[in-house]
Coordinates of C-alpha atoms and ligand atoms in Angstrom, one line a residue:
M798 CA 82.6 90.4 130.8
S799 CA 79.0 89.3 131.7
S800 CA 77.7 91.2 128.7
M801 CA 79.2 88.6 126.7
R802 CA 77.0 85.9 125.0
Y803 CA 79.5 83.3 126.6
P804 CA 80.8 84.9 129.9
F805 CA 84.0 83.6 131.3
L806 CA 82.6 83.7 134.7
D807 CA 79.6 85.1 136.4
L808 CA 79.7 84.3 140.4
G809 CA 76.0 85.5 140.7
R810 CA 75.0 83.0 138.0
V811 CA 77.3 80.2 139.5
N812 CA 75.7 80.6 143.0
A813 CA 72.0 81.0 141.9
P814 CA 71.2 77.3 141.7
Y815 CA 72.1 77.0 145.3
A816 CA 70.2 80.3 146.8
G817 CA 67.7 78.4 148.7
E818 CA 70.5 76.1 150.4
L819 CA 72.7 79.1 151.0
H820 CA 70.0 81.3 152.6
E821 CA 69.1 78.3 155.0
A822 CA 72.8 77.8 155.8
A823 CA 73.1 81.6 156.6
L824 CA 70.0 81.6 158.6
R825 CA 71.3 78.6 160.7
V826 CA 74.5 80.3 161.6
I827 CA 72.8 83.8 162.4
D828 CA 70.4 81.8 164.8
S829 CA 73.0 79.6 166.3
G830 CA 74.8 82.3 168.5
R831 CA 78.2 80.8 167.6
Y832 CA 80.2 83.2 165.1
V833 CA 83.8 81.7 165.5
G834 CA 84.4 77.8 165.4
G835 CA 81.7 75.7 166.8
P836 CA 79.7 72.9 165.1
E837 CA 79.4 74.4 161.7
V838 CA 83.1 74.4 161.2
E839 CA 83.6 71.0 163.0
S840 CA 81.0 69.4 160.7
F841 CA 82.7 70.9 157.5
E842 CA 86.0 69.5 158.6
R843 CA 84.7 65.9 159.0
E844 CA 82.8 66.2 155.6
L845 CA 86.1 67.6 153.8
A846 CA 88.3 64.9 155.7
A847 CA 86.0 62.2 154.5
N848 CA 85.7 63.5 151.0
T849 CA 89.5 63.9 150.6
G850 CA 90.1 60.4 152.4
V851 CA 92.3 61.7 155.2
L852 CA 91.9 61.6 159.0
Y853 CA 92.2 65.4 159.5
A854 CA 91.0 68.6 158.1
V855 CA 91.4 72.1 159.7
G856 CA 89.3 74.8 158.2
V857 CA 91.3 78.1 157.8
S858 CA 91.0 81.7 156.5
N859 CA 92.2 81.1 152.9
G860 CA 94.5 79.1 150.6
L861 CA 97.6 81.1 151.1
D862 CA 97.2 80.8 154.8
A863 CA 96.6 77.0 154.4
M864 CA 100.1 76.7 152.8
R865 CA 101.8 79.2 155.1
L866 CA 100.5 77.2 158.2
I867 CA 101.5 74.0 156.7
F868 CA 105.2 75.3 156.4
R869 CA 105.3 77.1 159.6
A870 CA 103.9 74.0 161.4
Y871 CA 106.7 71.9 159.8
M872 CA 109.2 74.4 161.2
E873 CA 107.8 74.5 164.7
L874 CA 107.8 70.6 164.7
G875 CA 111.5 70.9 163.7
R876 CA 111.0 69.2 160.4
L877 CA 111.7 72.1 158.4
R878 CA 114.4 74.8 159.3
P879 CA 115.0 78.5 158.1
G880 CA 116.6 78.4 154.8
D881 CA 115.6 74.9 153.7
G882 CA 114.8 74.8 150.0
V883 CA 111.4 73.9 148.5
I884 CA 111.1 72.7 144.9
V885 CA 108.2 74.7 143.5
P886 CA 106.8 74.9 139.8
A887 CA 107.8 77.9 138.0
N888 CA 104.4 77.8 136.3
T889 CA 102.0 78.3 139.2
Y890 CA 100.0 81.1 140.7
I891 CA 102.2 83.4 143.0
A892 CA 100.5 82.3 146.1
S893 CA 102.3 79.1 146.0
V894 CA 105.6 80.8 146.0
L895 CA 104.5 83.3 148.6
A896 CA 103.9 80.6 151.1
V897 CA 107.4 79.5 150.8
T898 CA 109.2 82.7 151.0
D899 CA 107.1 84.1 153.9
C900 CA 108.2 81.2 155.8
G901 CA 111.9 82.0 155.3
L902 CA 112.3 78.9 152.9
E903 CA 113.9 79.1 149.8
P904 CA 112.0 78.3 146.4
V905 CA 113.9 76.2 143.9
F906 CA 111.8 76.7 140.6
V907 CA 111.4 73.7 138.2
E908 CA 110.1 73.9 134.7
P909 CA 106.7 72.7 133.8
N910 CA 105.9 69.6 131.2
E911 CA 104.6 71.2 128.2
R912 CA 101.9 68.5 127.9
T913 CA 100.6 68.9 131.2
L914 CA 101.5 72.6 132.2
N915 CA 102.3 71.0 135.7
L916 CA 105.7 70.7 137.2
D917 CA 107.8 68.3 135.3
T918 CA 108.6 65.7 137.8
S919 CA 111.3 64.2 135.7
L920 CA 113.2 67.3 136.5
V921 CA 113.1 67.4 140.2
E922 CA 115.9 65.1 141.1
Q923 CA 118.4 67.1 139.3
A924 CA 117.0 70.2 140.7
L925 CA 117.7 69.0 144.2
N926 CA 120.6 70.2 146.5
D927 CA 121.5 69.6 150.0
N928 CA 119.2 72.3 151.4
V929 CA 116.0 71.0 149.6
K930 CA 113.7 69.3 152.1
A931 CA 110.4 69.7 150.4
V932 CA 108.3 69.7 147.3
L933 CA 105.3 71.9 146.9
T934 CA 103.3 70.3 144.1
V935 CA 100.6 72.3 142.5
H936 CA 97.7 70.7 140.9
L937 CA 97.3 73.5 138.3
Y938 CA 94.1 74.1 136.5
G939 CA 92.4 71.2 138.6
R940 CA 95.1 68.4 137.0
P941 CA 96.7 66.3 139.6
C942 CA 100.4 66.7 139.6
Y943 CA 101.5 63.5 140.9
D944 CA 103.1 60.4 139.7
G945 CA 105.3 57.5 140.4
V946 CA 108.5 59.6 139.7
L947 CA 107.6 62.0 142.2
A948 CA 106.6 59.7 144.9
D949 CA 110.0 57.9 144.2
V950 CA 112.4 60.7 144.4
A951 CA 110.6 62.1 147.7
R952 CA 110.9 58.6 149.2
R953 CA 114.7 58.3 148.2
H954 CA 115.6 61.8 149.5
N955 CA 113.3 62.0 152.2
L956 CA 111.3 64.9 151.1
I957 CA 108.3 66.5 152.5
I958 CA 105.5 66.6 149.8
V959 CA 103.0 69.4 150.4
E960 CA 100.1 69.7 147.8
D961 CA 98.6 73.0 146.6
N962 CA 95.2 71.7 146.1
A963 CA 93.5 75.1 145.5
Q964 CA 92.4 74.3 142.1
A965 CA 91.8 70.5 142.3
I966 CA 89.5 69.7 145.0
G967 CA 87.8 66.4 144.0
A968 CA 90.7 65.4 141.5
D969 CA 92.1 61.8 141.4
S970 CA 95.7 61.0 140.5
P971 CA 96.2 58.7 137.6
V972 CA 98.5 56.6 140.0
P973 CA 98.1 55.9 143.8
S974 CA 100.3 57.4 146.6
P975 CA 102.1 55.1 149.0
G976 CA 99.1 55.2 151.2
D977 CA 97.1 53.6 148.3
T978 CA 95.0 56.9 147.9
F979 CA 94.2 58.8 144.6
R980 CA 92.4 61.9 145.5
T981 CA 94.2 65.2 145.6
G982 CA 94.6 66.4 149.1
S983 CA 95.5 63.0 150.3
L984 CA 98.6 62.2 148.2
G985 CA 101.4 63.9 149.8
D986 CA 102.2 64.6 153.6
A987 CA 100.0 67.8 153.9
A988 CA 97.6 69.8 151.4
A989 CA 96.2 73.3 151.3
F990 CA 92.7 74.0 149.9
S991 CA 91.2 77.4 148.7
F992 CA 87.5 78.0 148.7
Y993 CA 88.1 81.6 147.0
P994 CA 84.7 82.4 145.3
T995 CA 85.9 81.4 141.8
K996 CA 87.3 78.1 142.9
N997 CA 85.5 74.8 142.1
A998 CA 84.0 74.7 145.4
G999 CA 83.9 78.6 146.1
A1000 CA 82.7 80.2 149.4
L1001 CA 81.0 83.4 149.5
G1002 CA 84.1 85.2 150.7
D1003 CA 87.8 83.9 151.6
A1004 CA 88.3 80.4 152.9
G1005 CA 90.6 77.6 153.0
A1006 CA 91.6 74.4 154.7
V1007 CA 94.6 72.0 155.4
T1008 CA 94.2 68.2 155.1
T1009 CA 96.8 65.8 156.3
R1010 CA 97.0 62.0 157.6
D1011 CA 99.5 63.5 160.3
A1012 CA 97.9 64.0 163.7
E1013 CA 101.0 65.9 165.1
L1014 CA 100.9 68.3 162.1
A1015 CA 97.2 68.7 162.1
K1016 CA 97.4 69.9 165.7
A1017 CA 100.3 72.3 165.0
V1018 CA 98.3 73.9 162.2
R1019 CA 95.1 74.3 164.2
A1020 CA 96.9 76.0 167.0
L1021 CA 99.1 78.2 164.9
A1022 CA 95.7 79.3 163.2
N1023 CA 94.3 80.4 166.7
Y1024 CA 97.1 82.5 168.1
G1025 CA 99.3 79.4 168.6
S1026 CA 97.2 78.2 171.5
D1027 CA 96.6 74.6 172.0
T1028 CA 94.4 75.1 175.0
R1029 CA 92.5 78.2 176.1
Y1030 CA 95.2 80.9 177.1
H1031 CA 98.1 78.5 176.9
N1032 CA 100.2 79.4 173.9
I1033 CA 102.8 77.1 172.6
Y1034 CA 103.8 79.1 169.4
E1035 CA 103.9 82.5 168.2
G1036 CA 100.6 82.1 166.1
F1037 CA 98.3 83.9 163.9
N1038 CA 94.4 84.3 163.6
C1039 CA 93.6 82.4 160.5
R1040 CA 90.5 80.7 161.4
L1041 CA 87.6 79.7 159.0
D1042 CA 84.4 81.7 159.8
P1043 CA 81.2 79.4 160.4
I1044 CA 79.3 81.2 158.0
Q1045 CA 81.6 80.2 155.2
A1046 CA 81.9 76.7 156.6
A1047 CA 78.0 76.4 156.4
F1048 CA 78.2 77.7 152.6
L1049 CA 80.9 75.3 152.0
R1050 CA 78.8 72.4 153.4
V1051 CA 76.3 73.2 150.5
K1052 CA 79.0 73.3 148.0
L1053 CA 80.6 70.1 149.1
R1054 CA 77.2 68.4 148.8
H1055 CA 77.2 69.4 145.0
L1056 CA 80.8 68.9 144.2
D1057 CA 80.4 65.6 142.2
E1058 CA 78.0 67.1 139.9
E1059 CA 80.1 70.3 139.5
T1060 CA 83.3 68.1 138.6
A1061 CA 81.2 65.7 136.1
R1062 CA 79.9 69.0 134.5
R1063 CA 83.3 70.6 134.1
R1064 CA 84.7 67.2 132.7
R1065 CA 81.8 67.2 130.0
I1066 CA 82.7 70.7 129.0
A1067 CA 86.3 69.7 128.7
S1068 CA 85.4 66.7 126.5
V1069 CA 83.3 68.9 124.2
Y1070 CA 86.1 71.1 123.7
D1071 CA 88.6 68.4 123.1
G1072 CA 86.3 66.6 120.8
N1073 CA 85.5 69.6 118.6
I1074 CA 88.3 72.1 118.7
S1075 CA 90.5 71.4 115.5
N1076 CA 92.2 74.5 114.7
P1077 CA 95.8 74.0 114.1
L1078 CA 96.7 77.4 115.7
V1079 CA 95.3 76.5 119.0
I1080 CA 96.9 73.6 121.2
K1081 CA 94.6 71.9 123.4
P1082 CA 95.3 70.4 126.9
M1083 CA 95.6 66.7 127.0
I1084 CA 93.0 64.7 128.6
D1085 CA 94.1 61.6 130.7
A1086 CA 92.2 58.4 130.4
P1087 CA 90.4 58.2 132.8
D1088 CA 90.0 61.8 133.3
G1089 CA 91.0 62.8 136.8
S1090 CA 91.3 66.4 136.3
V1091 CA 88.4 68.7 137.6
W1092 CA 89.0 71.3 135.1
H1093 CA 89.2 74.3 137.0
Q1094 CA 90.4 75.9 134.1
Y1095 CA 90.4 74.7 130.4
V1096 CA 93.7 76.1 129.2
V1097 CA 94.6 76.3 125.5
R1098 CA 97.8 77.9 123.9
C1099 CA 98.0 80.0 121.0
A1100 CA 101.1 81.8 119.6
C1101 CA 99.1 84.7 118.4
R1102 CA 97.4 85.1 121.7
D1103 CA 96.5 88.9 121.5
E1104 CA 94.8 88.5 118.2
F1105 CA 92.8 85.2 119.2
R1106 CA 91.4 86.7 122.2
R1107 CA 90.4 89.9 120.5
Y1108 CA 88.6 87.6 117.8
L1109 CA 87.0 85.7 120.7
S1110 CA 85.9 88.7 122.5
E1111 CA 84.4 90.2 119.1
N1112 CA 82.3 86.9 118.9
G1113 CA 81.1 86.9 122.3
V1114 CA 83.3 84.7 124.0
G1115 CA 84.8 85.7 127.3
T1116 CA 88.4 84.4 128.1
D1117 CA 90.9 85.1 130.8
I1118 CA 94.7 84.4 131.1
H1119 CA 96.4 82.2 133.9
Y1120 CA 98.8 83.6 134.5
A1121 CA 100.3 86.4 132.3
V1122 CA 103.5 87.0 134.6
P1123 CA 105.1 84.2 136.3
P1124 CA 106.2 84.5 139.9
H1125 CA 110.0 84.7 139.2
L1126 CA 109.2 87.8 136.8
Q1127 CA 107.0 89.7 139.5
S1128 CA 108.5 92.7 140.7
C1129 CA 108.4 91.5 144.4
Y1130 CA 110.6 88.8 143.2
A1131 CA 113.3 90.6 141.3
R1132 CA 116.0 88.5 143.0
Y1133 CA 114.6 85.4 140.8
S1134 CA 114.4 87.4 137.7
G1135 CA 117.8 86.2 136.3
L1136 CA 116.7 82.6 136.4
S1137 CA 116.4 80.9 133.0
L1138 CA 112.9 79.4 132.7
P1139 CA 112.1 79.4 129.0
V1140 CA 109.1 76.9 129.0
T1141 CA 107.6 78.9 131.8
D1142 CA 108.2 82.1 130.0
R1143 CA 106.5 80.9 126.7
L1144 CA 103.5 79.4 128.4
A1145 CA 102.9 82.6 130.1
A1146 CA 102.9 84.2 126.8
E1147 CA 100.6 81.6 125.0
V1148 CA 98.1 80.3 127.6
V1149 CA 94.3 81.5 127.3
S1150 CA 91.6 79.9 129.6
L1151 CA 88.2 79.3 127.9
P1152 CA 84.9 79.5 129.6
V1153 CA 84.2 76.3 131.7
S1154 CA 82.4 77.6 134.7
S1155 CA 78.6 76.6 135.3
C1156 CA 77.7 79.7 133.1
T1157 CA 78.9 77.6 130.3
S1158 CA 76.5 74.6 128.9
A1159 CA 77.9 71.7 126.8
E1160 CA 75.8 73.3 123.9
D1161 CA 77.9 76.7 124.6
A1162 CA 81.0 74.6 124.5
L1163 CA 80.2 73.3 121.2
E1164 CA 79.4 76.6 119.6
I1165 CA 82.7 78.1 121.0
S1166 CA 84.4 75.3 119.6
Q1167 CA 83.0 76.3 116.1
I1168 CA 84.0 80.0 116.5
I1169 CA 87.4 78.8 117.5
N1170 CA 87.7 76.7 114.3
D1171 CA 86.8 79.6 112.2
F1172 CA 89.7 81.7 113.7
R1173 CA 91.8 82.8 110.7
K1174 CA 90.2 80.4 108.5
Ligands
LIG2642 C1 93.7 80.5 144.6 C2 94.9 80.0 144.7 C3 95.8 80.0 145.7 C4 95.5 81.0 146.9 O1 94.3 80.9 147.5 P1 93.6 82.1 148.4 O2 92.4 81.4 149.0 O3 92.9 82.9 147.2 O4 94.5 82.6 149.3 C5 96.9 79.3 146.0 N1 97.4 78.5 145.0 C6 96.8 78.4 143.7 C7 97.1 77.5 142.7 C8 95.6 79.1 143.6 O5 94.7 79.0 142.6

């Protein structure tokens, strides 16, 4: 991949500009004598909460655990019960669905909107049944999946809104939440973040976080992630060990300081692609005005995907597919394989992710656009 003239992603190159700050952060933790919890994790949590515009952030082990802990905490607090339904977008990364089923909750798959590739919020109300108590909204590819329709249906039916914010740290919704916030991670009742190395704010290993305005939920998540213990040697839940390591917290404090530059850079690349790709065989993602997406991926669609990707590869452009097999067609979810989700199935056959990481300059994006325009010309 990295032998490509335009690599899709090269994490060594992504982190190289921060090497000095990352070394300093690692040394600080090594010298601190504090290797679980402590001031580095607490500072990161404060900084993430401030960046998100919520009162509470809890550092955890990864994005999947962040979501599992949110659902588990709602169950411990009696606000969700085993077997309750959760609306999930059919077009998502499988981790979103794994979190739901791991907690004994029942995913109710809803098709995406073809323009946003996100959950089609206008289909949520008709998908509800008496069992459904929550919506997991996924800000896929960095585009906020939140609007007045979703807020309204959640309010009228008393649904908990959980955000899968793994791909959208720093994104802003086009409409405010009832709490008058715009930033993803503050729009619903609780949100899960992932800092997997390829994400917009990547750790140097696995890491995640939960954000919420709800003090009781934050407390339950924190206890569940620490063996179910609220005070030392007192266990109020049958919990787990899902804590954030201080060394990752220290690295993430560096990444958080540079997040706005990274978001601006990704928006610039997206706007270069948007302004220059003009091949009728390639459908571009729409761009909102103002652009609140953080472009974790820039995903185009092409009906002749295999040929398109081969052509791009031959011309030095690395691409990827997010995602080739939707959750309901994975073999672990054979029980959902009979569902009819034609939009999701078609997207899975057509999507192609173009390079948008910090290995890609605006000039590269212009050259890649020209290569795309020459496809089958
Ligand atoms: C990455 C990702 C996750 C899982 O996060 P991990 O930290 O890898 O566990 C969940 N949902 C989405 C949409 C993701 O992109």
